[in-house]
Amino acid sequence: MSDTEQNRPNTQEKKRLALQAALGCFTQHGLAGTTIDMIREASGMSVGSLYHHFGNKEKIAAALYIQGLRNFGSLVKCYLSELPPHDKTAESGVKALVYANVDWISTEPDWARFVFHHRSLLSQDLLPKEKKEDKVQRELKGFSFDLVQWFTPHIVSGNLKTMPYELFSSAISGPTHDYARHWLAGRYNEPLLTYREEFADMAWQSVKGKKQS
Amino acid sequence: MSDTEQNRPNTQEKKRLALQAALGCFTQHGLAGTTIDMIREASGMSVGSLYHHFGNKEKIAAALYIQGLRNFGSLVKCYLSELPPHDKTAESGVKALVYANVDWISTEPDWARFVFHHRSLLSQDLLPKEKKEDKVQRELKGFSFDLVQWFTPHIVSGNLKTMPYELFSSAISGPTHDYARHWLAGRYNEPLLTYREEFADMAWQSVKGKKQS
DNA sequence: GCACAAACTAGAATATTATTCTAGTACTCA
DNA sequence: TGAGTACTAGAATAATATTCTAGTTTGTGC
């Protein structure tokens, strides 16, 4: 592995394609069920290259996981920042979060399935300790920091119920994610998208402050 | 594997202990990180015995997963049936579901962590197709059937909002599970149990019918 | 009590798969 | 153009899962 400095122009692109291929394998055979050889074949790279770029099988999965999170995170930011200036209300913000969730999961079901089923990849030792772990951690912290920043004024003003940030987060994304998990696993037939509004309402109902009805 | 007919008296007990040992390994090293040899050592059984009883590594995990679900399911039933006769209201029922979730996860964190992180084990080909798959599937269906049965009268009476069962289920357990996942992974410090009442209220708020305020 | 069958145990042998290693090739930059 | 480094390739090796063979125990019918 040599992520510290990739200089060659299309190396990032190749890594991206390799990850895409890996995602296909994982989707089809599960994490345990896919072999390096499958990924090698699907990606057209050699074993050596895969190991050069990612280090080992688990880190391929971890890279995929992180890229998924990033991808999702940028959609969230996008949805929040695209709210028209006159509509930056607590309700719109909360619903934007739900929409971002529903839409990302609906657009990238394979990626979402992978991310949902392998949360453990983050907590474990995916990265070479030291700097990089901090880097990703910091990125994630920064992400939730932005969210806190966005919503804090609405808590202060009483438009949102006062509760720990963790509860807030679980209230908003919990129901959507629960449904998504079942749908992605094929246990529910009705697409997540069907209930986009229901989940948005649900989220809003459970966090809105006492100021409004 | 020979699950079809275990006659020996303490064989079930041995399997149970082996699963317990396996859970310890999985908790400590993750599913991919634990080897058969670790389980062999932790359980005191031989490789041959493990394979005789479970078939392969994945099926050990699957057995653990299913036993976890069963275990949890019986707590749910217990909580619902122990409600005093005069208090079989929709609100008490909904809250009992949340309490069962919170309490089981808090009592068996390792088991819960395993179940949450490996939902995929059920959807895949853990069982020899034919009969047994049906058996577990039927058991799970039966379980949700019981729940539907319990709550249907309250939907009819208007104490509960009318919505698809799947939404109902996600609304009730989604937030709790979301928080639990983070807590079990060490990302949240405050124990799930702290917010037992909050999650119960949240669930009730999002499914209660229009009849009551 | 005794033979028979079947469940169960053990661990060596084998097969599969992950990972490392060595020898290159291709790009970048000075 | 030449030196250094990213990158590629695939054979060699190491780690691990799974199978196999040969027992040992236990319940059953007589």
Short mmCIF file of C-alpha atoms (C1' of nucleotides) in Angstrom, two decimals:
data_model
loop_
_atom_site.label_atom_id
_atom_site.label_comp_id
_atom_site.label_asym_id
_atom_site.label_seq_id
_atom_site.Cartn_x
_atom_site.Cartn_y
_atom_site.Cartn_z
CA MET A 1 0.00 0.00 0.00
CA SER A 2 1.17 3.47 -0.74
CA ASP A 3 -1.82 5.77 -0.37
CA THR A 4 0.36 8.44 1.07
CA GLU A 5 1.11 9.85 -2.34
CA GLN A 6 -0.49 8.68 -5.52
CA ASN A 7 1.02 10.72 -8.26
CA ARG A 8 -0.01 8.99 -11.43
CA PRO A 9 -3.00 10.65 -13.04
CA ASN A 10 -5.46 7.79 -13.52
CA THR A 11 -4.55 5.72 -10.52
CA GLN A 12 -7.44 7.08 -8.47
CA GLU A 13 -9.77 6.25 -11.27
CA LYS A 14 -8.46 2.69 -11.40
CA LYS A 15 -8.94 2.32 -7.68
CA ARG A 16 -12.45 3.59 -8.03
CA LEU A 17 -13.19 1.03 -10.72
CA ALA A 18 -11.65 -1.74 -8.64
CA LEU A 19 -13.90 -0.77 -5.76
CA GLN A 20 -16.90 -0.80 -8.04
CA ALA A 21 -15.99 -4.30 -9.17
CA ALA A 22 -15.49 -5.37 -5.57
CA LEU A 23 -18.90 -4.02 -4.65
CA GLY A 24 -20.42 -6.16 -7.37
CA CYS A 25 -18.74 -9.25 -5.94
CA PHE A 26 -19.72 -8.43 -2.37
CA THR A 27 -23.31 -7.84 -3.42
CA GLN A 28 -23.47 -11.11 -5.24
CA HIS A 29 -21.56 -13.39 -2.87
CA GLY A 30 -21.35 -11.59 0.43
CA LEU A 31 -18.17 -10.35 2.08
CA ALA A 32 -16.99 -13.74 3.28
CA GLY A 33 -18.03 -15.39 0.04
CA THR A 34 -15.98 -13.30 -2.33
CA THR A 35 -12.38 -14.23 -2.89
CA ILE A 36 -9.55 -11.97 -3.93
CA ASP A 37 -9.50 -13.93 -7.13
CA MET A 38 -13.08 -12.94 -7.90
CA ILE A 39 -12.22 -9.30 -7.39
CA ARG A 40 -9.12 -9.71 -9.50
CA GLU A 41 -11.17 -11.14 -12.32
CA ALA A 42 -14.00 -8.62 -12.03
CA SER A 43 -11.65 -5.67 -11.90
CA GLY A 44 -9.16 -6.90 -14.48
CA MET A 45 -6.31 -6.04 -12.14
CA SER A 46 -3.71 -8.45 -10.83
CA VAL A 47 -3.48 -9.69 -7.26
CA GLY A 48 -0.30 -7.72 -6.89
CA SER A 49 -1.98 -4.49 -7.90
CA LEU A 50 -4.90 -5.04 -5.59
CA TYR A 51 -2.58 -5.59 -2.67
CA HIS A 52 -0.40 -2.70 -3.72
CA HIS A 53 -3.37 -0.35 -3.67
CA PHE A 54 -5.42 -1.63 -0.78
CA GLY A 55 -3.26 -3.80 1.46
CA ASN A 56 -5.66 -6.66 2.05
CA LYS A 57 -9.19 -7.84 1.52
CA GLU A 58 -10.60 -6.18 4.60
CA LYS A 59 -9.15 -2.87 3.56
CA ILE A 60 -10.80 -3.13 0.18
CA ALA A 61 -14.07 -3.46 2.03
CA ALA A 62 -13.16 -0.61 4.33
CA ALA A 63 -12.30 1.66 1.43
CA LEU A 64 -15.63 0.86 -0.15
CA TYR A 65 -17.39 1.57 3.11
CA ILE A 66 -15.72 4.90 3.58
CA GLN A 67 -16.31 6.00 0.05
CA GLY A 68 -19.97 5.10 0.51
CA LEU A 69 -20.21 7.23 3.61
CA ARG A 70 -18.53 10.13 1.91
CA ASN A 71 -20.79 9.84 -1.04
CA PHE A 72 -23.84 9.84 1.18
CA GLY A 73 -22.49 12.68 3.29
CA SER A 74 -22.09 14.92 0.30
CA LEU A 75 -25.69 14.28 -0.71
CA VAL A 76 -26.83 15.34 2.75
CA LYS A 77 -24.83 18.55 2.56
CA CYS A 78 -26.19 19.18 -0.88
CA TYR A 79 -29.80 18.75 0.21
CA LEU A 80 -29.35 21.02 3.18
CA SER A 81 -27.55 23.75 1.29
CA GLU A 82 -30.01 23.71 -1.58
CA LEU A 83 -32.93 24.63 0.62
CA PRO A 84 -34.18 28.02 -0.55
CA PRO A 85 -33.11 30.83 1.78
CA HIS A 86 -36.65 31.54 2.92
CA ASP A 87 -37.17 27.88 3.82
CA LYS A 88 -34.35 27.06 6.16
CA THR A 89 -36.81 26.02 8.84
CA ALA A 90 -36.27 23.21 11.29
CA GLU A 91 -38.95 21.17 9.58
CA SER A 92 -37.39 21.52 6.15
CA GLY A 93 -33.98 20.67 7.54
CA VAL A 94 -35.18 17.55 9.28
CA LYS A 95 -37.08 16.43 6.22
CA ALA A 96 -34.10 17.16 3.99
CA LEU A 97 -32.10 14.74 6.10
CA VAL A 98 -34.70 12.05 5.63
CA TYR A 99 -34.97 12.71 1.91
CA ALA A 100 -31.22 12.47 1.54
CA ASN A 101 -31.29 9.11 3.27
CA VAL A 102 -34.17 7.73 1.27
CA ASP A 103 -32.85 9.01 -2.01
CA TRP A 104 -29.31 7.84 -1.58
CA ILE A 105 -30.40 4.37 -0.52
CA SER A 106 -32.82 4.18 -3.41
CA THR A 107 -30.25 5.32 -5.95
CA GLU A 108 -27.37 3.20 -4.69
CA PRO A 109 -29.02 0.14 -3.20
CA ASP A 110 -25.96 -2.09 -3.51
CA TRP A 111 -23.73 0.42 -1.87
CA ALA A 112 -26.28 1.07 0.84
CA ARG A 113 -26.70 -2.63 1.51
CA PHE A 114 -22.98 -2.97 1.85
CA VAL A 115 -22.65 -0.03 4.19
CA PHE A 116 -25.54 -1.18 6.37
CA HIS A 117 -24.29 -4.71 6.69
CA HIS A 118 -20.74 -3.81 7.49
CA ARG A 119 -20.73 -0.98 9.96
CA SER A 120 -18.25 -3.02 11.94
CA LEU A 121 -15.62 -2.20 9.32
CA LEU A 122 -15.23 1.30 10.68
CA SER A 123 -14.85 0.42 14.32
CA GLN A 124 -12.14 -2.13 13.64
CA ASP A 125 -8.56 -1.65 12.64
CA LEU A 126 -9.03 -0.80 9.01
CA LEU A 127 -6.39 1.86 8.86
CA PRO A 128 -2.67 1.92 9.76
CA LYS A 129 -3.36 3.52 13.13
CA GLU A 130 -1.61 6.88 13.33
CA LYS A 131 -2.51 9.66 11.00
CA LYS A 132 -5.04 8.18 8.63
CA GLU A 133 -7.38 6.88 11.26
CA ASP A 134 -7.48 10.38 12.60
CA LYS A 135 -8.08 11.69 9.15
CA VAL A 136 -11.22 9.66 8.51
CA GLN A 137 -12.38 10.07 12.08
CA ARG A 138 -11.89 13.78 11.77
CA GLU A 139 -13.79 13.85 8.53
CA LEU A 140 -16.73 12.10 10.14
CA LYS A 141 -16.60 14.31 13.20
CA GLY A 142 -16.49 17.31 10.93
CA PHE A 143 -19.54 16.03 9.15
CA SER A 144 -21.62 15.65 12.28
CA PHE A 145 -20.25 18.97 13.47
CA ASP A 146 -21.70 20.65 10.39
CA LEU A 147 -25.04 19.07 11.14
CA VAL A 148 -24.99 20.18 14.74
CA GLN A 149 -24.16 23.65 13.54
CA TRP A 150 -27.08 23.69 11.14
CA PHE A 151 -29.61 22.54 13.71
CA THR A 152 -28.46 24.22 16.89
CA PRO A 153 -30.23 27.54 16.23
CA HIS A 154 -33.50 25.67 15.88
CA ILE A 155 -33.01 23.95 19.19
CA VAL A 156 -32.27 27.26 20.85
CA SER A 157 -35.37 28.82 19.31
CA GLY A 158 -37.55 25.98 20.54
CA ASN A 159 -38.52 24.72 17.11
CA LEU A 160 -36.77 21.47 17.92
CA LYS A 161 -37.16 19.44 21.09
CA THR A 162 -34.15 19.64 23.38
CA MET A 163 -32.39 16.30 23.46
CA PRO A 164 -28.89 14.87 23.14
CA TYR A 165 -27.61 14.98 19.58
CA GLU A 166 -27.40 11.17 19.52
CA LEU A 167 -31.10 10.81 20.22
CA PHE A 168 -31.91 13.39 17.62
CA SER A 169 -29.93 11.47 15.07
CA SER A 170 -31.50 8.12 15.94
CA ALA A 171 -34.99 9.58 15.85
CA ILE A 172 -34.46 10.96 12.38
CA SER A 173 -32.70 8.18 10.61
CA GLY A 174 -33.68 5.17 12.71
CA PRO A 175 -37.03 4.32 11.11
CA THR A 176 -35.80 4.93 7.57
CA HIS A 177 -32.73 2.80 8.08
CA ASP A 178 -34.67 0.02 9.72
CA TYR A 179 -37.05 -0.18 6.80
CA ALA A 180 -34.19 0.14 4.32
CA ARG A 181 -32.36 -2.77 5.87
CA HIS A 182 -35.34 -5.04 5.47
CA TRP A 183 -36.09 -3.82 1.98
CA LEU A 184 -32.49 -4.19 0.83
CA ALA A 185 -32.43 -7.71 2.21
CA GLY A 186 -35.52 -8.57 0.22
CA ARG A 187 -37.74 -9.02 3.23
CA TYR A 188 -39.98 -6.10 2.37
CA ASN A 189 -41.32 -5.70 -1.13
CA GLU A 190 -42.52 -2.14 -1.18
CA PRO A 191 -39.58 0.11 -2.15
CA LEU A 192 -38.28 2.49 0.45
CA LEU A 193 -39.08 5.36 -1.88
CA THR A 194 -42.80 4.68 -1.53
CA TYR A 195 -42.76 5.89 2.02
CA ARG A 196 -40.50 8.92 1.50
CA GLU A 197 -43.06 11.33 2.90
CA GLU A 198 -44.17 9.05 5.70
CA PHE A 199 -40.63 8.76 7.00
CA ALA A 200 -40.10 12.49 6.72
CA ASP A 201 -43.27 13.17 8.69
CA MET A 202 -42.40 10.57 11.26
CA ALA A 203 -39.01 12.13 11.82
CA TRP A 204 -40.44 15.58 12.11
CA GLN A 205 -43.12 14.48 14.55
CA SER A 206 -40.60 12.95 16.88
CA VAL A 207 -38.19 15.87 17.10
CA LYS A 208 -40.29 18.98 16.65
CA GLY A 209 -40.39 21.32 19.61
CA LYS A 210 -43.42 22.28 21.63
CA LYS A 211 -43.68 25.67 19.96
CA GLN A 212 -45.65 24.40 17.00
CA SER A 213 -48.68 22.10 17.17
CA MET B 1 -24.15 -32.21 10.22
CA SER B 2 -26.96 -34.25 11.60
CA ASP B 3 -29.40 -31.89 13.27
CA THR B 4 -32.29 -33.95 12.05
CA GLU B 5 -32.17 -36.15 15.11
CA GLN B 6 -29.97 -35.49 18.10
CA ASN B 7 -30.69 -38.23 20.54
CA ARG B 8 -27.90 -38.00 23.04
CA PRO B 9 -28.99 -36.16 26.17
CA ASN B 10 -26.37 -33.46 26.59
CA THR B 11 -25.59 -32.80 22.99
CA GLN B 12 -27.80 -29.73 22.83
CA GLU B 13 -26.09 -28.37 25.90
CA LYS B 14 -22.70 -28.89 24.29
CA LYS B 15 -23.81 -27.10 21.18
CA ARG B 16 -25.07 -24.25 23.30
CA LEU B 17 -21.72 -23.96 25.03
CA ALA B 18 -19.88 -24.09 21.72
CA LEU B 19 -22.02 -21.24 20.44
CA GLN B 20 -21.30 -19.28 23.57
CA ALA B 21 -17.60 -19.79 23.00
CA ALA B 22 -17.96 -18.79 19.37
CA LEU B 23 -19.77 -15.63 20.36
CA GLY B 24 -16.84 -14.73 22.58
CA CYS B 25 -14.45 -15.15 19.66
CA PHE B 26 -16.63 -13.20 17.26
CA THR B 27 -16.99 -10.38 19.76
CA GLN B 28 -13.27 -10.20 20.29
CA HIS B 29 -11.99 -10.68 16.75
CA GLY B 30 -14.92 -10.12 14.44
CA LEU B 31 -16.50 -12.73 12.20
CA ALA B 32 -13.76 -12.71 9.57
CA GLY B 33 -11.06 -12.51 12.22
CA THR B 34 -11.95 -15.64 14.15
CA THR B 35 -10.65 -18.93 12.90
CA ILE B 36 -12.15 -22.35 13.42
CA ASP B 37 -9.12 -23.08 15.51
CA MET B 38 -9.95 -20.26 17.91
CA ILE B 39 -13.45 -21.63 18.34
CA ARG B 40 -12.05 -25.10 18.79
CA GLU B 41 -9.79 -23.88 21.54
CA ALA B 42 -12.41 -21.71 23.24
CA SER B 43 -15.03 -24.42 23.18
CA GLY B 44 -12.75 -27.32 24.03
CA MET B 45 -14.25 -29.33 21.19
CA SER B 46 -12.38 -30.77 18.23
CA VAL B 47 -12.59 -29.53 14.66
CA GLY B 48 -14.37 -32.71 13.75
CA SER B 49 -17.04 -32.17 16.35
CA LEU B 50 -17.61 -28.59 15.34
CA TYR B 51 -18.07 -29.61 11.74
CA HIS B 52 -20.21 -32.54 12.75
CA HIS B 53 -22.57 -30.30 14.65
CA PHE B 54 -22.63 -27.18 12.57
CA GLY B 55 -21.38 -27.94 9.07
CA ASN B 56 -19.11 -24.96 8.56
CA LYS B 57 -18.05 -21.66 10.00
CA GLU B 58 -20.84 -19.67 8.47
CA LYS B 59 -23.41 -22.02 9.89
CA ILE B 60 -21.95 -21.60 13.34
CA ALA B 61 -22.57 -17.91 12.93
CA ALA B 62 -26.03 -18.55 11.55
CA ALA B 63 -26.94 -20.77 14.48
CA LEU B 64 -25.80 -18.08 16.86
CA TYR B 65 -27.81 -15.51 14.98
CA ILE B 66 -30.97 -17.57 15.05
CA GLN B 67 -30.64 -18.44 18.69
CA GLY B 68 -30.22 -14.74 19.40
CA LEU B 69 -33.39 -13.88 17.55
CA ARG B 70 -35.30 -16.62 19.34
CA ASN B 71 -34.03 -15.48 22.65
CA PHE B 72 -35.07 -11.92 21.92
CA GLY B 73 -38.42 -13.04 20.57
CA SER B 74 -39.29 -14.86 23.73
CA LEU B 75 -38.55 -11.75 25.77
CA VAL B 76 -40.92 -9.76 23.61
CA LYS B 77 -43.68 -12.31 24.06
CA CYS B 78 -43.01 -12.35 27.74
CA TYR B 79 -43.25 -8.58 28.08
CA LEU B 80 -46.49 -8.46 26.12
CA SER B 81 -48.14 -11.29 27.98
CA GLU B 82 -47.14 -10.00 31.38
CA LEU B 83 -49.01 -6.77 30.92
CA PRO B 84 -51.75 -6.70 33.59
CA PRO B 85 -55.18 -7.47 32.09
CA HIS B 86 -56.48 -3.96 32.76
CA ASP B 87 -53.51 -2.45 30.96
CA LYS B 88 -53.50 -4.08 27.57
CA THR B 89 -53.74 -0.70 25.88
CA ALA B 90 -52.07 0.19 22.61
CA GLU B 91 -49.69 2.50 24.44
CA SER B 92 -48.61 -0.17 26.90
CA GLY B 93 -48.16 -2.66 24.09
CA VAL B 94 -46.02 -0.33 22.02
CA LYS B 95 -43.92 0.61 24.99
CA ALA B 96 -43.54 -3.02 26.00
CA LEU B 97 -42.00 -3.66 22.58
CA VAL B 98 -39.51 -0.89 23.10
CA TYR B 99 -38.70 -2.02 26.62
CA ALA B 100 -38.11 -5.55 25.39
CA ASN B 101 -35.69 -4.21 22.80
CA VAL B 102 -33.83 -1.96 25.17
CA ASP B 103 -33.64 -4.55 27.91
CA TRP B 104 -32.50 -7.41 25.76
CA ILE B 105 -29.79 -5.36 24.10
CA SER B 106 -28.64 -4.07 27.47
CA THR B 107 -28.56 -7.52 29.03
CA GLU B 108 -26.92 -9.30 26.13
CA PRO B 109 -24.78 -6.66 24.45
CA ASP B 110 -22.42 -9.13 22.79
CA TRP B 111 -25.22 -11.13 21.37
CA ALA B 112 -27.04 -8.01 20.23
CA ARG B 113 -23.92 -6.65 18.59
CA PHE B 114 -23.49 -9.88 16.73
CA VAL B 115 -27.11 -9.99 15.58
CA PHE B 116 -27.06 -6.37 14.45
CA HIS B 117 -23.85 -6.69 12.53
CA HIS B 118 -24.77 -9.87 10.76
CA ARG B 119 -28.33 -9.62 9.57
CA SER B 120 -27.06 -10.83 6.22
CA LEU B 121 -26.64 -14.28 7.72
CA LEU B 122 -30.37 -14.91 7.59
CA SER B 123 -30.95 -13.84 4.03
CA GLN B 124 -28.20 -16.03 2.65
CA ASP B 125 -28.05 -19.76 2.28
CA LEU B 126 -27.44 -20.76 5.84
CA LEU B 127 -29.68 -23.76 5.81
CA PRO B 128 -29.86 -26.83 3.56
CA LYS B 129 -32.73 -25.37 1.53
CA GLU B 130 -35.74 -27.69 1.82
CA LYS B 131 -37.45 -28.19 5.12
CA LYS B 132 -35.34 -26.37 7.63
CA GLU B 133 -35.33 -23.03 5.88
CA ASP B 134 -39.08 -23.19 5.95
CA LYS B 135 -38.96 -24.07 9.59
CA VAL B 136 -37.02 -20.99 10.67
CA GLN B 137 -38.86 -18.79 8.21
CA ARG B 138 -42.14 -20.11 9.54
CA GLU B 139 -41.04 -19.49 13.08
CA LEU B 140 -40.23 -15.88 12.27
CA LYS B 141 -43.45 -15.40 10.33
CA GLY B 142 -45.31 -16.89 13.25
CA PHE B 143 -43.63 -14.43 15.53
CA SER B 144 -44.63 -11.39 13.53
CA PHE B 145 -48.06 -12.91 13.11
CA ASP B 146 -48.49 -12.96 16.87
CA LEU B 147 -47.52 -9.31 17.00
CA VAL B 148 -49.96 -8.37 14.26
CA GLN B 149 -52.63 -10.25 16.14
CA TRP B 150 -51.89 -8.39 19.35
CA PHE B 151 -52.01 -4.96 17.75
CA THR B 152 -54.72 -5.28 15.12
CA PRO B 153 -57.62 -4.55 17.51
CA HIS B 154 -55.96 -1.29 18.45
CA ILE B 155 -55.64 -0.26 14.83
CA VAL B 156 -59.29 -1.05 14.26
CA SER B 157 -60.30 0.95 17.30
CA GLY B 158 -58.29 3.94 16.13
CA ASN B 159 -55.86 3.93 19.02
CA LEU B 160 -53.11 3.26 16.55
CA LYS B 161 -52.50 5.09 13.30
CA THR B 162 -53.37 3.06 10.24
CA MET B 163 -50.22 2.14 8.35
CA PRO B 164 -48.57 -0.89 6.81
CA TYR B 165 -47.20 -3.28 9.38
CA GLU B 166 -43.67 -2.74 8.06
CA LEU B 167 -43.83 0.97 8.76
CA PHE B 168 -45.24 0.32 12.18
CA SER B 169 -42.36 -1.97 12.96
CA SER B 170 -39.71 0.45 11.70
CA ALA B 171 -41.23 3.34 13.61
CA ILE B 172 -41.14 1.40 16.85
CA SER B 173 -37.77 -0.26 16.76
CA GLY B 174 -35.85 1.97 14.33
CA PRO B 175 -34.67 4.68 16.70
CA THR B 176 -33.79 2.23 19.46
CA HIS B 177 -31.83 0.02 17.11
CA ASP B 178 -30.03 2.92 15.55
CA TYR B 179 -28.86 4.14 18.90
CA ALA B 180 -28.02 0.64 20.01
CA ARG B 181 -25.82 0.05 16.99
CA HIS B 182 -23.77 3.12 17.74
CA TRP B 183 -23.57 2.39 21.43
CA LEU B 184 -22.58 -1.24 20.88
CA ALA B 185 -19.86 -0.10 18.50
CA GLY B 186 -18.49 2.24 21.14
CA ARG B 187 -19.37 5.39 19.23
CA TYR B 188 -21.87 6.56 21.84
CA ASN B 189 -20.95 6.52 25.49
CA GLU B 190 -24.29 6.88 27.21
CA PRO B 191 -25.80 3.39 27.64
CA LEU B 192 -28.94 2.60 25.71
CA LEU B 193 -30.71 1.96 28.99
CA THR B 194 -30.42 5.62 29.91
CA TYR B 195 -32.94 6.55 27.26
CA ARG B 196 -35.37 3.68 27.86
CA GLU B 197 -38.29 6.02 28.47
CA GLU B 198 -37.35 8.44 25.72
CA PHE B 199 -37.38 5.70 23.13
CA ALA B 200 -40.67 4.35 24.43
CA ASP B 201 -42.26 7.80 24.19
CA MET B 202 -40.80 8.39 20.78
CA ALA B 203 -42.25 5.15 19.50
CA TRP B 204 -45.63 5.87 20.98
CA GLN B 205 -45.73 9.38 19.54
CA SER B 206 -45.07 8.15 16.06
CA VAL B 207 -47.70 5.42 15.93
CA LYS B 208 -50.51 6.59 18.17
CA GLY B 209 -53.82 7.19 16.47
CA LYS B 210 -55.66 10.44 16.21
CA LYS B 211 -58.12 9.46 18.91
CA GLN B 212 -55.90 10.55 21.76
CA SER B 213 -54.03 13.85 21.95
"C1'" DG C 1 -25.38 -58.61 29.25
"C1'" DC C 2 -24.47 -58.24 24.31
"C1'" DA C 3 -24.29 -57.10 19.68
"C1'" DC C 4 -25.65 -53.59 16.44
"C1'" DA C 5 -26.44 -48.96 14.64
"C1'" DA C 6 -25.94 -44.37 14.91
"C1'" DA C 7 -24.31 -40.29 17.21
"C1'" DC C 8 -20.33 -38.34 18.23
"C1'" DT C 9 -15.06 -37.26 18.72
"C1'" DA C 10 -10.40 -36.75 17.18
"C1'" DG C 11 -6.87 -35.01 14.54
"C1'" DA C 12 -4.21 -35.84 10.32
"C1'" DA C 13 -4.64 -34.97 5.34
"C1'" DT C 14 -6.25 -32.05 1.84
"C1'" DA C 15 -8.15 -28.06 -0.56
"C1'" DT C 16 -8.97 -23.36 -0.74
"C1'" DT C 17 -7.79 -18.87 -0.16
"C1'" DA C 18 -5.14 -14.83 1.52
"C1'" DT C 19 -0.88 -12.69 1.48
"C1'" DT C 20 3.95 -11.98 0.34
"C1'" DC C 21 7.78 -11.78 -2.69
"C1'" DT C 22 10.67 -11.06 -6.71
"C1'" DA C 23 11.23 -9.35 -10.96
"C1'" DG C 24 9.95 -6.65 -13.78
"C1'" DT C 25 7.38 -2.25 -16.64
"C1'" DA C 26 5.86 2.51 -17.08
"C1'" DC C 27 5.54 6.89 -15.70
"C1'" DT C 28 7.41 11.51 -13.79
"C1'" DC C 29 10.53 14.85 -13.13
"C1'" DA C 30 15.03 16.91 -13.18
"C1'" DT D 1 17.77 10.86 -21.12
"C1'" DG D 2 18.40 8.74 -16.84
"C1'" DA D 3 17.19 7.95 -11.94
"C1'" DG D 4 13.75 7.09 -8.89
"C1'" DT D 5 9.33 5.62 -7.67
"C1'" DA D 6 4.65 4.20 -8.62
"C1'" DC D 7 2.71 0.47 -10.32
"C1'" DT D 8 1.86 -4.48 -12.43
"C1'" DA D 9 2.26 -9.37 -12.74
"C1'" DG D 10 1.97 -13.86 -11.27
"C1'" DA D 11 4.55 -17.55 -8.94
"C1'" DA D 12 5.68 -19.00 -4.18
"C1'" DT D 13 4.24 -19.27 0.40
"C1'" DA D 14 1.43 -19.12 4.51
"C1'" DA D 15 -2.83 -19.31 6.74
"C1'" DT D 16 -7.18 -21.29 7.10
"C1'" DA D 17 -11.31 -23.94 6.06
"C1'" DT D 18 -13.04 -28.30 5.12
"C1'" DT D 19 -12.95 -33.27 4.48
"C1'" DC D 20 -11.76 -37.89 5.65
"C1'" DT D 21 -10.70 -42.04 8.13
"C1'" DA D 22 -10.57 -44.34 12.15
"C1'" DG D 23 -11.96 -44.67 16.21
"C1'" DT D 24 -15.20 -44.19 20.80
"C1'" DT D 25 -19.38 -43.66 23.14
"C1'" DT D 26 -24.24 -44.32 23.77
"C1'" DG D 27 -28.76 -45.85 23.19
"C1'" DT D 28 -31.76 -50.02 21.52
"C1'" DG D 29 -33.63 -54.47 20.70
"C1'" DC D 30 -32.93 -58.98 22.01
#
